[in-house]
Short mmCIF file of C-alpha atoms in Angstrom, two decimals:
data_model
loop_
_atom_site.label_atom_id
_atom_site.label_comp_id
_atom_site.label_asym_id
_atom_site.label_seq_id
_atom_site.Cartn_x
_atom_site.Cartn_y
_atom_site.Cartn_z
CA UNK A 1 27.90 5.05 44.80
CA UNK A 2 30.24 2.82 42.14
CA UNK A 3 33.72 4.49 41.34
CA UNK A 4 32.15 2.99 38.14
CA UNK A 5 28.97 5.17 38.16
CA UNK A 6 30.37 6.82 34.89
CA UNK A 7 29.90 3.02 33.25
CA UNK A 8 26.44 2.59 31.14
CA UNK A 9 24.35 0.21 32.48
CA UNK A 10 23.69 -3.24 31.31
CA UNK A 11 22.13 -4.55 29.79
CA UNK A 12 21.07 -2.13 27.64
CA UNK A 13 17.33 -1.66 27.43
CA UNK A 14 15.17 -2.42 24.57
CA UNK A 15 13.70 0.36 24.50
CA UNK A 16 16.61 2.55 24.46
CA UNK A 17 17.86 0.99 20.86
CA UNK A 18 16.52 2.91 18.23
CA UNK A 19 14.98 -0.22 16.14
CA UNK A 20 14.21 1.87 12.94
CA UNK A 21 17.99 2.53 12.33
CA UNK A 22 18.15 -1.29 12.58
CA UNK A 23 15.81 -1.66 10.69
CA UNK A 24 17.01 0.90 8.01
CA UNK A 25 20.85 -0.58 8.00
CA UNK A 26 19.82 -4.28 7.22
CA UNK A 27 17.20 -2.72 4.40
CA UNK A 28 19.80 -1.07 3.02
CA UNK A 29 22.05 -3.88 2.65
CA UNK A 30 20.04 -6.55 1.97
CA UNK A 31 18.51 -4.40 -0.93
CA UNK A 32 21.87 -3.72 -2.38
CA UNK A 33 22.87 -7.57 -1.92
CA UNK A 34 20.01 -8.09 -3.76
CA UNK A 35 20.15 -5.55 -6.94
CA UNK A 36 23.59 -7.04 -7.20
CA UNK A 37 22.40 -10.73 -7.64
CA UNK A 38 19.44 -8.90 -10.29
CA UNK A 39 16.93 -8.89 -8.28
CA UNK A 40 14.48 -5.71 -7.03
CA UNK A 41 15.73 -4.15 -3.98
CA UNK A 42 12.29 -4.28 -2.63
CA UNK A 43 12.78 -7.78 -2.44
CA UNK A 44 15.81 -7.17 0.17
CA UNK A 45 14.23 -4.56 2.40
CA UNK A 46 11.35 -7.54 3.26
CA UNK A 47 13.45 -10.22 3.60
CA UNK A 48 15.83 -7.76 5.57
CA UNK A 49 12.76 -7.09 8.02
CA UNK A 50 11.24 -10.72 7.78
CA UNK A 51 14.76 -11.79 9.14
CA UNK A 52 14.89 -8.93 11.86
CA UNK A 53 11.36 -9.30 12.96
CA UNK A 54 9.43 -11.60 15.54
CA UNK A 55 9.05 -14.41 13.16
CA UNK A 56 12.56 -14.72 12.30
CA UNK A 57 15.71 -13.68 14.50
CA UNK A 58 13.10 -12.34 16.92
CA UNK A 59 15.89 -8.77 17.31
CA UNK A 60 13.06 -6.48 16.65
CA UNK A 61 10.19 -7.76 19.06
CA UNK A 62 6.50 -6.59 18.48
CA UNK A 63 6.74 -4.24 21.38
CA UNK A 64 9.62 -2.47 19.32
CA UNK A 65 7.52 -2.91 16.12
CA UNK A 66 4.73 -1.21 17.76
CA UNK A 67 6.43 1.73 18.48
CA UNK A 68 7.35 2.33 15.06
CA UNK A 69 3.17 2.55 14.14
CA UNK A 70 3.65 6.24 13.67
CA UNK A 71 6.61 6.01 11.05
CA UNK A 72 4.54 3.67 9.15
CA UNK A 73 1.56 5.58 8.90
CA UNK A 74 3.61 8.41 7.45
CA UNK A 75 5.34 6.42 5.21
CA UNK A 76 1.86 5.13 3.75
CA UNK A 77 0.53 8.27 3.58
CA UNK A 78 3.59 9.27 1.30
CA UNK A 79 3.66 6.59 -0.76
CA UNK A 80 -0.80 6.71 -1.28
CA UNK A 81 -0.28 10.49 -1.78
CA UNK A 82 2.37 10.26 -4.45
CA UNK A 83 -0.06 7.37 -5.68
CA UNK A 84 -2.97 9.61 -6.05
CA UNK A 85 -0.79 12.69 -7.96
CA UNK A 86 -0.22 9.90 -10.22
CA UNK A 87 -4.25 8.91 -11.16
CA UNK A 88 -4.33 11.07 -14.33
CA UNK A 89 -8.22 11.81 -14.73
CA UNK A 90 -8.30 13.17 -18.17
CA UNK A 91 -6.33 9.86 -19.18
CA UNK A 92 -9.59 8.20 -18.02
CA UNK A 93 -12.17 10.59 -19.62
CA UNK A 94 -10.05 9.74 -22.77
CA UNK A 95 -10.12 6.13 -22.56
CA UNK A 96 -13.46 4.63 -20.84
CA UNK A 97 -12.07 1.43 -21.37
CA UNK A 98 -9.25 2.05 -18.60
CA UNK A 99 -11.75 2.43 -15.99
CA UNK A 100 -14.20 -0.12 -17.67
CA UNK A 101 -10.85 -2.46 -17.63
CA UNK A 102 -10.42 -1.30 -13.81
CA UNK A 103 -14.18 -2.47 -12.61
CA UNK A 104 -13.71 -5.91 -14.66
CA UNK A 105 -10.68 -7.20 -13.14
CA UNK A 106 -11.68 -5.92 -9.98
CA UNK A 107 -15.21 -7.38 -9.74
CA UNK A 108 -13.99 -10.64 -11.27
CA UNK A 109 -10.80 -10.96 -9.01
CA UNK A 110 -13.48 -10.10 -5.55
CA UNK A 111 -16.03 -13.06 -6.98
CA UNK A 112 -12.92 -15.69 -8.09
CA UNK A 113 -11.76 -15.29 -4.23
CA UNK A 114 -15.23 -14.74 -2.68
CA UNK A 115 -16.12 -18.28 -4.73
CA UNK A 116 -13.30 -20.23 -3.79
CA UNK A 117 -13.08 -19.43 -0.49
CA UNK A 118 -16.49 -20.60 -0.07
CA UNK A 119 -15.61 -23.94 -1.58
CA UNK A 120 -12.41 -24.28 0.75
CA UNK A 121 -15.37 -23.98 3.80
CA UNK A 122 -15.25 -20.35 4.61
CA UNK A 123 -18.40 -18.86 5.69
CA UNK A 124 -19.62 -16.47 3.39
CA UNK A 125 -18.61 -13.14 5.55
CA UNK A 126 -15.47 -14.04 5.74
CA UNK A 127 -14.92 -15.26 2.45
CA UNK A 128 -16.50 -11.25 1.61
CA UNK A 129 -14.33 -9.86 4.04
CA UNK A 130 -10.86 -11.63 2.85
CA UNK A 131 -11.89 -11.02 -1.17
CA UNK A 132 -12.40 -7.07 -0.56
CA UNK A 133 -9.17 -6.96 1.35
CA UNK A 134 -7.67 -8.77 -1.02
CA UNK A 135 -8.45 -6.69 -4.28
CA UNK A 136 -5.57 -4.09 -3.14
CA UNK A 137 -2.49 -4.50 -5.24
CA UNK A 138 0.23 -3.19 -2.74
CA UNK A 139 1.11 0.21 -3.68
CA UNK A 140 4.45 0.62 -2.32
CA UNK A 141 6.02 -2.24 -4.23
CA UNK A 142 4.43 -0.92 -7.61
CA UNK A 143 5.21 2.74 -7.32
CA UNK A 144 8.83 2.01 -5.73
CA UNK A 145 9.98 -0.45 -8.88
CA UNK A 146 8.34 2.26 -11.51
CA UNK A 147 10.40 5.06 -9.56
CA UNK A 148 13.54 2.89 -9.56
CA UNK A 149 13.22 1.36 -12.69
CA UNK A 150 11.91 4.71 -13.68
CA UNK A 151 9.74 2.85 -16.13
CA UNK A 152 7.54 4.62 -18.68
CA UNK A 153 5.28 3.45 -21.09
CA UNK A 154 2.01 1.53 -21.33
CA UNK A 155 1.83 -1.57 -18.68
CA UNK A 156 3.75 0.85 -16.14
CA UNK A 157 1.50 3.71 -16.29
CA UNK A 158 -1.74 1.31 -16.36
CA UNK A 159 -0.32 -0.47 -13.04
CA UNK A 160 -0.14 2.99 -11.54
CA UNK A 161 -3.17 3.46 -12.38
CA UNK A 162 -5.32 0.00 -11.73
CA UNK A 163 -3.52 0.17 -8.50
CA UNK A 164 -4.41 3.32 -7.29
CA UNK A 165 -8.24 2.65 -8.48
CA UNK A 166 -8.50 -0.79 -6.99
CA UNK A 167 -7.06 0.34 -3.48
CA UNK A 168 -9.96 2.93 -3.68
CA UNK A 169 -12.57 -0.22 -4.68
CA UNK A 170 -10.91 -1.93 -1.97
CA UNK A 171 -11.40 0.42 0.84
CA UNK A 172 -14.98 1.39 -0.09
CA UNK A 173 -16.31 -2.51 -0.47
CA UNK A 174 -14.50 -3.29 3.09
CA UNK A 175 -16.12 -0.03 4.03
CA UNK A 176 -19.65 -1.44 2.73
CA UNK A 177 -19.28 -4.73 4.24
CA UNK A 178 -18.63 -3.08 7.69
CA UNK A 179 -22.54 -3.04 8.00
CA UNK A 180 -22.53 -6.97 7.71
CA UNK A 181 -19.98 -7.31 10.50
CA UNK A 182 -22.08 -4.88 12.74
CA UNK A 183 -25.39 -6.76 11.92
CA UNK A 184 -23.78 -10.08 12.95
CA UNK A 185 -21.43 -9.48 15.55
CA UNK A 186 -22.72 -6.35 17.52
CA UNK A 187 -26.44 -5.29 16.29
CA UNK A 188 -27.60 -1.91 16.13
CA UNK A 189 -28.92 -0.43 13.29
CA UNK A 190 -27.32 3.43 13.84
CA UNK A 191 -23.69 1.95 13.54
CA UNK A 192 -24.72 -0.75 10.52
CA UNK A 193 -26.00 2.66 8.44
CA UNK A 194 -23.68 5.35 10.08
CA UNK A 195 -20.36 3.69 9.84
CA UNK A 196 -19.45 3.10 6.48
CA UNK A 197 -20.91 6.35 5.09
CA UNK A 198 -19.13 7.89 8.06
CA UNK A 199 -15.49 6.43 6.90
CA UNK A 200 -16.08 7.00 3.14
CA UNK A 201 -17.64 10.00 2.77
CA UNK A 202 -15.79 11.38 5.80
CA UNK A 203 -12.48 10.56 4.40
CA UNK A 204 -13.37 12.11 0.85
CA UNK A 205 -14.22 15.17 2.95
CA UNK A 206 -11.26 15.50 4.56
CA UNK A 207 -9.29 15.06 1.24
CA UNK A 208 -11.07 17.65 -0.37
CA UNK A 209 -10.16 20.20 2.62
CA UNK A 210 -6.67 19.32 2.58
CA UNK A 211 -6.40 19.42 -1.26
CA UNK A 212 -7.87 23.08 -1.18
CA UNK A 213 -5.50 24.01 1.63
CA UNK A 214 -2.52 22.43 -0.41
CA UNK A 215 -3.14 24.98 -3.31
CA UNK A 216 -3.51 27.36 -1.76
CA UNK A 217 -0.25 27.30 0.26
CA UNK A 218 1.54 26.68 -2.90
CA UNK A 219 -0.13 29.72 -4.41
CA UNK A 220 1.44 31.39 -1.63
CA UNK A 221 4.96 29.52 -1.83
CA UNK A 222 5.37 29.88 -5.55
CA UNK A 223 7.11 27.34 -7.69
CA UNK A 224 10.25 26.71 -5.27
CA UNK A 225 11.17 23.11 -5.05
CA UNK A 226 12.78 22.89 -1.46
CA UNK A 227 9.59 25.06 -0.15
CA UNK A 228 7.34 22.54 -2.18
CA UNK A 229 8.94 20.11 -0.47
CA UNK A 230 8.81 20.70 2.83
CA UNK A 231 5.61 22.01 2.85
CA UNK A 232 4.11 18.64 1.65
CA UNK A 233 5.70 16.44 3.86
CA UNK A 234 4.17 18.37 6.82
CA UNK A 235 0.79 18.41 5.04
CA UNK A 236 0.84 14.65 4.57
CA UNK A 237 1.89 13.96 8.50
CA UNK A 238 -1.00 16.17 9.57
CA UNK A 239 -3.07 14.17 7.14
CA UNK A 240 -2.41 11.27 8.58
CA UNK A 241 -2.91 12.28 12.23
CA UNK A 242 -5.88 14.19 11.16
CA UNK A 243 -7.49 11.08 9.53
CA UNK A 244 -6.02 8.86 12.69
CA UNK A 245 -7.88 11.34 15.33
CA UNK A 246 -11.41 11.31 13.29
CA UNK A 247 -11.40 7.72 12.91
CA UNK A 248 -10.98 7.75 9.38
CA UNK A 249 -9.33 5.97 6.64
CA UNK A 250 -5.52 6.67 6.35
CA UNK A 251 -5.84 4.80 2.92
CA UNK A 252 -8.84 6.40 1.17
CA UNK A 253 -7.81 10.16 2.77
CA UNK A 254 -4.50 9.85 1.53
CA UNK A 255 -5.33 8.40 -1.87
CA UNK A 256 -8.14 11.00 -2.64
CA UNK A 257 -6.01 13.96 -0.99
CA UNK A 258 -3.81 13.05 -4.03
CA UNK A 259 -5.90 12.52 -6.84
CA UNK A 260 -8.06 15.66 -6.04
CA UNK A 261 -4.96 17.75 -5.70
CA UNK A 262 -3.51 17.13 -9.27
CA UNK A 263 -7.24 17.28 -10.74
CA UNK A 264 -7.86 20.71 -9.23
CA UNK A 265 -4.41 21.67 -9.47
CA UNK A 266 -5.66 23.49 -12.76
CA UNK A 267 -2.20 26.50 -12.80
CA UNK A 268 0.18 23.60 -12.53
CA UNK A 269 1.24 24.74 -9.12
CA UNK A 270 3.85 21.46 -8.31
CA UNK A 271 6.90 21.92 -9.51
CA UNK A 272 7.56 18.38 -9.18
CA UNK A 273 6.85 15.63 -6.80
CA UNK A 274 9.54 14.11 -5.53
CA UNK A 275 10.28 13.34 -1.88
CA UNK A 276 13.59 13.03 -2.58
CA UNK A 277 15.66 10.59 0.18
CA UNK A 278 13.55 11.45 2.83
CA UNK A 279 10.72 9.68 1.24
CA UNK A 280 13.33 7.12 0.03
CA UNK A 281 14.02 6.62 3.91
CA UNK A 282 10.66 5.92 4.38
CA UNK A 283 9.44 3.62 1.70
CA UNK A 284 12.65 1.38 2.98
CA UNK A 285 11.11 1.13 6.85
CA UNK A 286 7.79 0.87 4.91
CA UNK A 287 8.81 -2.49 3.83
CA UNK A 288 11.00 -3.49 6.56
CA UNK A 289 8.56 -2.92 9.55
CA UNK A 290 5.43 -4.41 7.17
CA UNK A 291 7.69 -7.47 6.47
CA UNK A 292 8.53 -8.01 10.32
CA UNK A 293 5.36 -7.37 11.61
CA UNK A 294 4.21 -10.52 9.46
CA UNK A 295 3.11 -13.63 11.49
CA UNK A 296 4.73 -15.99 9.43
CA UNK A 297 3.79 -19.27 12.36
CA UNK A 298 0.69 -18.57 10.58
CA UNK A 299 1.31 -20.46 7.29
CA UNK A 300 1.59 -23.78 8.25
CA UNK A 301 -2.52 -23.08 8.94
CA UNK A 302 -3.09 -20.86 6.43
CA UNK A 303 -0.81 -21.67 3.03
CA UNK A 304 -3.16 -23.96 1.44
CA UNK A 305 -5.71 -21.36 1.41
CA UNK A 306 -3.77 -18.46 0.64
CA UNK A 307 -2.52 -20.32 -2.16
CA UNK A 308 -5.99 -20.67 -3.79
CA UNK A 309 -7.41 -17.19 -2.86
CA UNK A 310 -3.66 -15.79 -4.68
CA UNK A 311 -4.42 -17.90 -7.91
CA UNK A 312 -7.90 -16.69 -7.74
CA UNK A 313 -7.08 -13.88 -7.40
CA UNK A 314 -4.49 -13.73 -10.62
CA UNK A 315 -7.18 -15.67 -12.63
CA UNK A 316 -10.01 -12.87 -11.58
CA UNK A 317 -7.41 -9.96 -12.55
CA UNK A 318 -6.04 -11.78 -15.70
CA UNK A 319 -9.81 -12.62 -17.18
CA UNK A 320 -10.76 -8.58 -16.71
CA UNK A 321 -7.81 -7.14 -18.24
CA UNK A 322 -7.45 -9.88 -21.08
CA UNK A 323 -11.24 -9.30 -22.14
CA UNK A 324 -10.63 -5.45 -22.40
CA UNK A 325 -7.30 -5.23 -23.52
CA UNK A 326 -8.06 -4.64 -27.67
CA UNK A 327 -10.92 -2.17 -26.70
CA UNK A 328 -8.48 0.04 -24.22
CA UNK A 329 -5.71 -0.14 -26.57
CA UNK A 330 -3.22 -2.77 -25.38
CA UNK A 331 -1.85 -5.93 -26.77
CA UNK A 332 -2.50 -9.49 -25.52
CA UNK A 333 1.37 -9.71 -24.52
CA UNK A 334 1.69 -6.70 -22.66
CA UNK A 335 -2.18 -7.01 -20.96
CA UNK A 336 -0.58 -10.90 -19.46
CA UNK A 337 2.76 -8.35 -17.96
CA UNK A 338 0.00 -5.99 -16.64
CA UNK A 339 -1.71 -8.74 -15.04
CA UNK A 340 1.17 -10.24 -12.90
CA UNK A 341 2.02 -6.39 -12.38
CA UNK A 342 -0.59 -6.40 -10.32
CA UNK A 343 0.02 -9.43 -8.15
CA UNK A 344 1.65 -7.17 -4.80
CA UNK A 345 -0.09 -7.71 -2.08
CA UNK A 346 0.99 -5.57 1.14
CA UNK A 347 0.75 -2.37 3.33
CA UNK A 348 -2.87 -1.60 2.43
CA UNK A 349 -4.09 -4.94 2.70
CA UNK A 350 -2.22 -5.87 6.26
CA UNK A 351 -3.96 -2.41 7.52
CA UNK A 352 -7.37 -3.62 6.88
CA UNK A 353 -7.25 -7.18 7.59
CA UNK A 354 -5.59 -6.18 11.10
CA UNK A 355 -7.94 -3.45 11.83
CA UNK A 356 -11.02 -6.03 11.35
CA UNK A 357 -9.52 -8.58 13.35
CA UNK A 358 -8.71 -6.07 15.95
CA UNK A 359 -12.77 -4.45 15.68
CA UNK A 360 -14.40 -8.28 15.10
CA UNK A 361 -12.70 -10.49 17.30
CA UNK A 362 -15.21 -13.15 16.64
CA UNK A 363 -13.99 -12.79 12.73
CA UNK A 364 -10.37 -12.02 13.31
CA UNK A 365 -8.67 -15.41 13.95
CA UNK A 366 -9.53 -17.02 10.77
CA UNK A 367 -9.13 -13.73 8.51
CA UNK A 368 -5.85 -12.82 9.73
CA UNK A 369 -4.47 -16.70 9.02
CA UNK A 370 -5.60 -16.38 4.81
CA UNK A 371 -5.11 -12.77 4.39
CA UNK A 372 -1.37 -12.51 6.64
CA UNK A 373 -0.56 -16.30 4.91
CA UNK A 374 -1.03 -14.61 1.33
CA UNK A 375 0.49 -11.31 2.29
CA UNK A 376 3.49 -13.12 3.45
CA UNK A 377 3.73 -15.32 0.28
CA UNK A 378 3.21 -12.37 -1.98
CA UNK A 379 5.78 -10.20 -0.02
CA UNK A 380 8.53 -12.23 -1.91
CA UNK A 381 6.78 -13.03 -5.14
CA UNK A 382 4.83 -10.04 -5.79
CA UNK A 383 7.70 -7.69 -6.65
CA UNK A 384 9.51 -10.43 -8.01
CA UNK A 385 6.38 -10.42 -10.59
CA UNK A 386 6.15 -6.69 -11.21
CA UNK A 387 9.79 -6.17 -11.43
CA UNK A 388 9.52 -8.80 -13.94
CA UNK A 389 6.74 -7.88 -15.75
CA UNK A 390 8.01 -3.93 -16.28
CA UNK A 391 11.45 -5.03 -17.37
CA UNK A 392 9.83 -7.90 -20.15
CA UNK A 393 7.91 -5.18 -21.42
CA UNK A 394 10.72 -2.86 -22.00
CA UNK A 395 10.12 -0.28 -20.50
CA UNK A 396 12.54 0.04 -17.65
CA UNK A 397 15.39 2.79 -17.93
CA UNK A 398 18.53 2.66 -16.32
CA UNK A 399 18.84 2.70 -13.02
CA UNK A 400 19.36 6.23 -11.17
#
């Protein structure tokens, strides 16, 4: 044996660096660089984790990244839980025209990228595939600059809101066109019918149960915050394993467990919602392990494309809130802010396109080049757009 035995050994091991806190540090600093210079901090935690991850500096490699799957399941879940408490259902029995507003720019902004996608050459399930992915306006940017900015008023409560409804229409079309991708790639009729309604109607199920358990254990807890508090953060980390071990949706579980527990959550049970730092912790590696996980070699291929499927996208969304603006009650100025408020594109939309290309192979090459090559671009201009957007239309407070 060494006399130096005592002596660590080196080099150290990747795996023995614990890449979140990495991760987490450069976030943190790159977001408060940024907010300094004006900008959204949002915008620092991605460039903080582009610059960390395999396509930049290469410190965080994807076997590091992968490891850190679990933290960002649970920091989705968080951040499409909170999303859902936000979906105010009486808001939308009041005002038909918010939902009617919500299946316009929706439907237009799927057949704007589903149309020019098919003139750029792509065949017509992919060109399905990519617009249905696509319709998802990323909800951790949105809900992160309306907590920070802690924006009120009408274009930041209708982002909330088209967000949360579009990641539903999202999810469910994917869902739908599931059955396509079975019928060309693998046959069999069981899994072309079973699969979809299995995912959807599965995941609603599972939201209900958890929503019923939720108030009920508050019942129990009464109206203490720190109880409140932890007992939803467990609930949401079992939701996301439990939709993870069923083969579920972590996106349309998590967004319905929400939205059905504030719409049956008749006594007012929550306190408040608010997950405080913890949840601050996690929105941060949210971004940063999202941002480094991107395949940024892939724009070269894939820029000119994403480039028409994001303005397609913006012209689909613009044309559906513009033609229901007067009817819902909002003005032409602040219905063009809502618009580019809706231009993120992240978290939900990486999850899908990677679990197709991971599922259809055969599919997967030339979906994960236009979907990654406009996530990537709209990494750093989507919250540069909302930010922009809530802070033009006044509503932003001062900071916390």
């Amino acid at each position: 044996m060494s006399e130096l035995f005592f002596l660590p050994n080196w080099p150290v091991q990747a795996e023995q660096i614990p890449w979140y806190a990495v991760l987490l540090l450069a976030a943190l600093l790159a977001g408060e660089a940024a907010w300094r210079v004006r900008l959204p901090r949002v915008l620092g935690w991605v460039l903080a984790g582009m610059a960390l991850g395999p396509s930049g500096f290469g410190i965080v490699d994807r076997a590091a990244l992968g490891g850190l799957d679990g933290l960002l399941e649970i920091a989705m879940g968080l951040i499409l839980f909170e999303l859902g408490q936000r979906v105010d259902m009486r808001w939308l029995r009041r005002n038909p025209w918010l939902l009617a507003t919500s299946l316009l720019e929706s439907g237009l902004a799927f057949a704007a990228i589903f149309a020019v996608l098919l003139l750029v050459g792509a065949k017509p399930l992919l060109a399905a595939t990519a617009a249905a992915i696509a319709l998802a306006t990323g909800p951790a940017v949105v809900l992160t600059l309306v907590k920070q900015l802690r924006a009120q008023g009408q274009v930041s409560e209708r982002m909330l809101a088209l967000t949360s409804l579009n990641n539903a229409y999202a999810f469910v079309l994917w869902s739908l066109l599931l059955a396509w991708l079975h019928a060309e790639y693998r046959g069999g009729w069981l899994a072309v019918a079973a699969h979809p309604l299995y995912l959807i109607f599965g995941s609603l199920a599972l939201a209900a149960v958890l929503s019923a358990l939720t108030l009920a254990l508050l019942a129990l807890l009464g109206r203490r915050t720190d109880a409140q508090f932890v007992c939803l953060i467990a609930l949401v980390v079992l939701s996301v394993s439990a939709a993870s071990m069923l083969k579920l949706s972590v996106v349309l579980s998590l967004l319905a467990y929400g939205t059905l527990t504030r719409a049956f959550d008749k006594d007012r049970r929550f306190v408040s919602l608010d997950f405080g730092r913890t949840g601050q912790i996690l929105v941060m590696l949210l971004f940063g392990i999202t941002a480094a996980d991107l395949e940024l070699s892939l724009l070269p291929a894939g820029a000119a494309t994403a480039a028409a499927l994001i303005a397609a996208r913006y012209a689909g969304k613009t044309l559906g809130i513009f033609a229901l603006a007067r009817p819902s009650g909002l003005s032409l100025r602040k219905a063009s802010l809502l618009s580019l408020g809706l231009m993120p594109m992240s978290g939900v939309a990486l999850i899908m396109a990677r679990e197709t290309s991971t599922s259809y192979p055969e599919l997967g090459p030339a979906l994960v080049t236009v979907v990654l090559s406009a996530i990537a671009m709209l990494e750093l201009l989507g919250p540069l757009l909302a930010h922009f957007a809530i802070v033009r239309a006044g509503e932003a407070a001062e900071e916390i």
